[in-house]
CSV table of C-alpha atoms in Angstrom, one decimal:
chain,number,residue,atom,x,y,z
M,1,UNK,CA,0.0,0.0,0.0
M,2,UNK,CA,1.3,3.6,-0.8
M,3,UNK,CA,2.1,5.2,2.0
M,4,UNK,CA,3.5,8.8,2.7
M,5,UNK,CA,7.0,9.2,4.0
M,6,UNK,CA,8.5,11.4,6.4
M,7,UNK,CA,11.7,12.2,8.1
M,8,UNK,CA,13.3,12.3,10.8
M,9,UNK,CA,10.8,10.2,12.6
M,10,UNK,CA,12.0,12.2,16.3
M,11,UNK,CA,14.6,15.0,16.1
M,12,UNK,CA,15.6,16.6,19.9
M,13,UNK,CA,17.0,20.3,19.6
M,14,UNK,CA,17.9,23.4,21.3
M,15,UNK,CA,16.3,26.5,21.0
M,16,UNK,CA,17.3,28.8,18.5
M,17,UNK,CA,18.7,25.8,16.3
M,18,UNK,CA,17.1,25.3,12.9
M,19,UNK,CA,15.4,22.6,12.2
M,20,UNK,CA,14.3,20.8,9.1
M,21,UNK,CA,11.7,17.6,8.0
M,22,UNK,CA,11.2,15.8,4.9
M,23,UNK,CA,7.7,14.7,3.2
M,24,UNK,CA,7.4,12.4,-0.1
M,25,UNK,CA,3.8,12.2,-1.0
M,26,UNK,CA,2.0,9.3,-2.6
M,27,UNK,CA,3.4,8.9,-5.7
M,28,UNK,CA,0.6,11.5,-8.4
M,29,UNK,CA,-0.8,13.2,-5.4
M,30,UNK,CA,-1.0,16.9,-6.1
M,31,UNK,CA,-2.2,18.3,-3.4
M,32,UNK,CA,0.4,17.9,-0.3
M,33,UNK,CA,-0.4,19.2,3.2
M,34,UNK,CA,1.8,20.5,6.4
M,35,UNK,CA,0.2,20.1,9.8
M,36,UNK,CA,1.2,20.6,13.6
M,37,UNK,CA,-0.4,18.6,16.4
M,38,UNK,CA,0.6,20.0,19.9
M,39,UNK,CA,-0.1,16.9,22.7
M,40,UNK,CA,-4.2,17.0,23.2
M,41,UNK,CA,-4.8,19.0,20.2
M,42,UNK,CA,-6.0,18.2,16.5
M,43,UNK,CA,-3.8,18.8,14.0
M,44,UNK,CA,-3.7,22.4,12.5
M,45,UNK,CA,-3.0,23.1,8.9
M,46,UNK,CA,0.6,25.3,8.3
M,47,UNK,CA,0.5,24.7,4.6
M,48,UNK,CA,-1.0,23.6,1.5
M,49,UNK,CA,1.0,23.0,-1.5
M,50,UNK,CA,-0.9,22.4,-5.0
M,51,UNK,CA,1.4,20.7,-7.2
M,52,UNK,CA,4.7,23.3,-6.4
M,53,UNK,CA,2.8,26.4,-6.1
M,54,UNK,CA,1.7,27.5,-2.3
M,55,UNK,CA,-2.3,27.3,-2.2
M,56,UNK,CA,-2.5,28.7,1.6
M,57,UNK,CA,0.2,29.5,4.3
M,58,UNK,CA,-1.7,32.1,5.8
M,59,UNK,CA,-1.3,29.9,9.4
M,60,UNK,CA,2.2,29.7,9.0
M,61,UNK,CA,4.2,31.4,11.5
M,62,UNK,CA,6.8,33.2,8.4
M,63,UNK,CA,8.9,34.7,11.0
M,64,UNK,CA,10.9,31.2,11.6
M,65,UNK,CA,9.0,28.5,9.6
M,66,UNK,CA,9.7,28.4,5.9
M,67,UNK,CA,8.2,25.4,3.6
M,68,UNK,CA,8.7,24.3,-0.2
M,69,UNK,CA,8.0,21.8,-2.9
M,70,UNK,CA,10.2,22.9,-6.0
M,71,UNK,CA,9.7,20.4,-7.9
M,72,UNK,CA,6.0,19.3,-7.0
M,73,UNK,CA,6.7,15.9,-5.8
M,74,UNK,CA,8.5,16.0,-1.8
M,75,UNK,CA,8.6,18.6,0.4
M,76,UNK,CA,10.6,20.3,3.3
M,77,UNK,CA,9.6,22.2,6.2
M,78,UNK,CA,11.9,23.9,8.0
M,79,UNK,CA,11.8,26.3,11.4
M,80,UNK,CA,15.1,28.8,12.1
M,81,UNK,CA,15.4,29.4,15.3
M,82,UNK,CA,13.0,26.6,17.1
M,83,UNK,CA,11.4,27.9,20.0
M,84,UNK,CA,10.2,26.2,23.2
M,85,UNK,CA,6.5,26.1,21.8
M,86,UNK,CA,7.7,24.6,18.2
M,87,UNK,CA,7.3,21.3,20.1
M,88,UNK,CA,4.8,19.4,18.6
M,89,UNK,CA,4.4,16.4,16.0
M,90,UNK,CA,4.8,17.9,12.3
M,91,UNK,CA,2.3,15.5,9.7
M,92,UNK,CA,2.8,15.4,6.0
M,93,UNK,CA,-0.5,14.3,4.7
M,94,UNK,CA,-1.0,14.3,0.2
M,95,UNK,CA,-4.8,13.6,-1.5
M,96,UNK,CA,-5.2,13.6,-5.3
M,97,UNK,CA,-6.5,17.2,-5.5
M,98,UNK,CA,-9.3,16.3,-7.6
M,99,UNK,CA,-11.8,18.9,-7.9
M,100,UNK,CA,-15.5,18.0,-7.3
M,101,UNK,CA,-14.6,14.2,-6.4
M,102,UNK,CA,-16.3,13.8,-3.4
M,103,UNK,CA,-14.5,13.8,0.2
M,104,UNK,CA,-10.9,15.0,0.3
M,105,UNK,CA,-9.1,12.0,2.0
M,106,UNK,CA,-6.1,12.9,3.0
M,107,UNK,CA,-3.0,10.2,3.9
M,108,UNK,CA,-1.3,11.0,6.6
M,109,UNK,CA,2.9,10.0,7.3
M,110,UNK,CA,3.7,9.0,10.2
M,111,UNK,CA,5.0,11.8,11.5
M,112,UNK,CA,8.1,13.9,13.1
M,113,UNK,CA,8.1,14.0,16.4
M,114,UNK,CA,9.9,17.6,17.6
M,115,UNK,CA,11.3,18.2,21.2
M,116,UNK,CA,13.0,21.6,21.5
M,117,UNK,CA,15.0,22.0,24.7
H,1,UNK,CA,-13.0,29.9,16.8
H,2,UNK,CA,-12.9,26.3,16.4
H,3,UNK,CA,-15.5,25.1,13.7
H,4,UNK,CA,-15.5,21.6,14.7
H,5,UNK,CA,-15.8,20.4,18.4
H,6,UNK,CA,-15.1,17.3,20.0
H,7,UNK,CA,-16.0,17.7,23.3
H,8,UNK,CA,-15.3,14.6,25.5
H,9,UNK,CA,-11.7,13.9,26.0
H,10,UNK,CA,-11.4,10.4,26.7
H,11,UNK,CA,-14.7,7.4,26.6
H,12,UNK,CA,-14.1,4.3,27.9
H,13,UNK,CA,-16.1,1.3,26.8
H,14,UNK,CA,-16.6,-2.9,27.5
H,15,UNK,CA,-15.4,-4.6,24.7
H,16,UNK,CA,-18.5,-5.8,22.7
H,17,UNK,CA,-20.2,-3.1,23.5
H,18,UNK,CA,-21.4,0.2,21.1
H,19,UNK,CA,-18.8,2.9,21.1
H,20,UNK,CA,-20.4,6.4,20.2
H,21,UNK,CA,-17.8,9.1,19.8
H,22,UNK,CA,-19.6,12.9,19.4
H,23,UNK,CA,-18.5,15.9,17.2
H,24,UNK,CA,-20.5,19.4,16.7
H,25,UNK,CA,-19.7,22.4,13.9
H,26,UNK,CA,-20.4,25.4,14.3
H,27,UNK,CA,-20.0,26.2,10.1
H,28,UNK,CA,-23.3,25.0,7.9
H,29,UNK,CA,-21.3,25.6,5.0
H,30,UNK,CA,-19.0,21.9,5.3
H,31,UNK,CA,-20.0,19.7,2.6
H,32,UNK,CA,-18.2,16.7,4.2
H,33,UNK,CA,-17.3,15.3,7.3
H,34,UNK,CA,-14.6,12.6,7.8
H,35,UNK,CA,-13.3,10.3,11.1
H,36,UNK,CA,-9.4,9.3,11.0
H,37,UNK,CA,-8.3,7.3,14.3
H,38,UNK,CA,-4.8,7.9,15.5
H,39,UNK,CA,-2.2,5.3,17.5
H,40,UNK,CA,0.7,7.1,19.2
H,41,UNK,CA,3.4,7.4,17.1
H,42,UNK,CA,1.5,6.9,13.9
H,43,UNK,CA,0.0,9.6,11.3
H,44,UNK,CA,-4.1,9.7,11.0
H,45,UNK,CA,-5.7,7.4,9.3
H,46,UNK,CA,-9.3,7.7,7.6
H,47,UNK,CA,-12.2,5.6,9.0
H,48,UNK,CA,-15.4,6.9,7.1
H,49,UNK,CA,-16.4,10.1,5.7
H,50,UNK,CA,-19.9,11.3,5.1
H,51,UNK,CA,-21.4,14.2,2.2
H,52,UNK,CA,-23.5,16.9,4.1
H,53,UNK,CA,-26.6,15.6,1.7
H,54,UNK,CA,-26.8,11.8,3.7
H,55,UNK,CA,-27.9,11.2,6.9
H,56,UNK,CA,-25.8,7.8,7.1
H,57,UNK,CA,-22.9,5.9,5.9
H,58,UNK,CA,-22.2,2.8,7.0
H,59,UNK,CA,-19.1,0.5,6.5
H,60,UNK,CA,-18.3,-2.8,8.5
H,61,UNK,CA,-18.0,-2.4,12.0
H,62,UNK,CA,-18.5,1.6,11.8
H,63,UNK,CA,-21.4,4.0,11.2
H,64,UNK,CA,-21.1,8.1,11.2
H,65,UNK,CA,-25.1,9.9,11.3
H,66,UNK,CA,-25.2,13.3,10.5
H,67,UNK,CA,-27.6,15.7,11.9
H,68,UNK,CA,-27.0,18.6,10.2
H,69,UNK,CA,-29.9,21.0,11.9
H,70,UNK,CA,-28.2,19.9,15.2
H,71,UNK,CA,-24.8,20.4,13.7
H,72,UNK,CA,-24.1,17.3,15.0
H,73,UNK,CA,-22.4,14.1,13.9
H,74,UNK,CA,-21.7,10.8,15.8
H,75,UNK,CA,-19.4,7.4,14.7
H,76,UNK,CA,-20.7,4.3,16.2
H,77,UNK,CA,-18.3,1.7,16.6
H,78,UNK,CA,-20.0,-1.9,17.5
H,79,UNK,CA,-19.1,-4.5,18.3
H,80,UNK,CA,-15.9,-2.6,20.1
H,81,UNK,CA,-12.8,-4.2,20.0
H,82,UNK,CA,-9.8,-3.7,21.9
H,83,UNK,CA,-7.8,-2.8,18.8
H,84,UNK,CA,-9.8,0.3,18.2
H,85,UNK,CA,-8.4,1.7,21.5
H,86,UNK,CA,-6.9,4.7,19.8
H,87,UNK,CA,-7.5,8.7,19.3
H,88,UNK,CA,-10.5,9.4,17.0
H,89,UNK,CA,-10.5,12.9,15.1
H,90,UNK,CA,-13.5,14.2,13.9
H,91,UNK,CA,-13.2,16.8,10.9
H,92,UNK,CA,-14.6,18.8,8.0
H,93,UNK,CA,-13.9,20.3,4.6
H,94,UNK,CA,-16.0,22.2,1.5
H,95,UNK,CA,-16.4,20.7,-1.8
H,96,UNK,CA,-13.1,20.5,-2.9
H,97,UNK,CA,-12.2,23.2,-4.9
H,98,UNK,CA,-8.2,23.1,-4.6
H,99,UNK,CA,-8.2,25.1,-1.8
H,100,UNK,CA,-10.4,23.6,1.4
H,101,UNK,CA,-7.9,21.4,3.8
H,102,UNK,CA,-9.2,19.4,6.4
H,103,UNK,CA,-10.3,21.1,9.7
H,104,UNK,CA,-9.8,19.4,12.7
H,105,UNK,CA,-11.7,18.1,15.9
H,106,UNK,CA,-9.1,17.9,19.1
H,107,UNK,CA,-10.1,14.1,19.5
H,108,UNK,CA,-11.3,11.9,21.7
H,109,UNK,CA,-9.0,8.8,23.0
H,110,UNK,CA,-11.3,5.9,23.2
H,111,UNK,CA,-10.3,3.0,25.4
H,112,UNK,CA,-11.6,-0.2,24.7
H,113,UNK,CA,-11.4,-2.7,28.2
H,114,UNK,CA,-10.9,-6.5,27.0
């Protein structure tokens, strides 16, 4: 079954370090997604990608947290400097993108796991 | 604001027995509503979505109703089985137009006792 990878699976840092993660979608997905989840939260959209074009980042803190896809396949999500609150798990999910298709299922990675001391 | 709520944190339930996990929005607009469960250390995954225009959908073991004048939907889970202990997310999107991500419920851990 396709799945969606993502890496580092944990990554332990210091404040004010930058940080980075990887995402490759499912292989013709489109439409790749960025989310946080903070412990006893749902996960909160940072960034939506259509193909390598930016559809919205308007929740993405553009101070310290940068994201691309150049060449509309994998992704990278980076934060410079990580703060205390930056801890969180950071999901890659991807769907097809297909207008008017019914539900948007996303698949979700498994996730990085982010501890900033 | 948070469009979609899921209101109890944790549900505990015999196994055998119907699980019934609740989720309210506050926007009329959502065209469709989806449940993903979640282990620890894993990603989402999707249970069962429903279109604003049913009522029901049904598959195996699992069953979301939607009352939209309520703004309320439920997943029934039955017969429960201790492998369906997990975090269940409830959440909504528009019609897809290229721009509508999912919006997210804060869960509800459901623990299933063998």
């Amino acid at each position: 079954e396709a799945e969606v990878a993502q890496s580092p699976r944990y990554k332990i840092t210091e404040k004010s370090q930058a940080v980075a993660f990887w995402c490759d979608p499912i292989s013709g997905h489109a439409t790749l997604y960025w989310y946080r989840q903070i412990l006893g939260q749902g996960p909160e959209l940072l960034v939506q990608f259509q193909d390598e074009s930016v559809v919205d980042d308007s929740q993405l803190p553009k101070d310290r947290f940068s994201a691309e896809r150049l060449k509309g396949v994998d992704s990278t999500l980076k934060i410079q400097p990580a703060e205390l609150g930056d801890s969180a798990m950071y999901l890659c999910a991807s769907s097809l993108g297909l207008a008017n298709s019914g539900a948007n299922v996303l698949t979700f990675g498994a996730g990085s796991r982010l501890t900033v001391l | 604001d948070q469009q979609v709520k899921q209101n109890s944190p944790s549900l505990s339930v015999q196994e055998g027995r119907i699980s019934i996990l609740n989720c309210d929005y506050t926007n009329s607009m959502f065209d469709y509503f989806l449940w993903y469960k979640k282990y620890p250390a894993e990603g989402p995954t999707f249970l069962i979505s429903i279109s604003s225009i049913k009522d029901k959908n049904e598959d195996g073991r699992f069953t979301v109703f939607l009352n939209k004048s309520a703004k309320h939907l439920s997943l029934h889970i039955v017969p429960s089985q201790p492998g369906d202990s997990a975090v269940y997310f409830c959440a909504a999107s528009f019609r897809f137009s290229g721009n509508t991500p999912l919006v997210f419920g804060k869960g509800t851990r459901l623990s299933v006792i063998a």
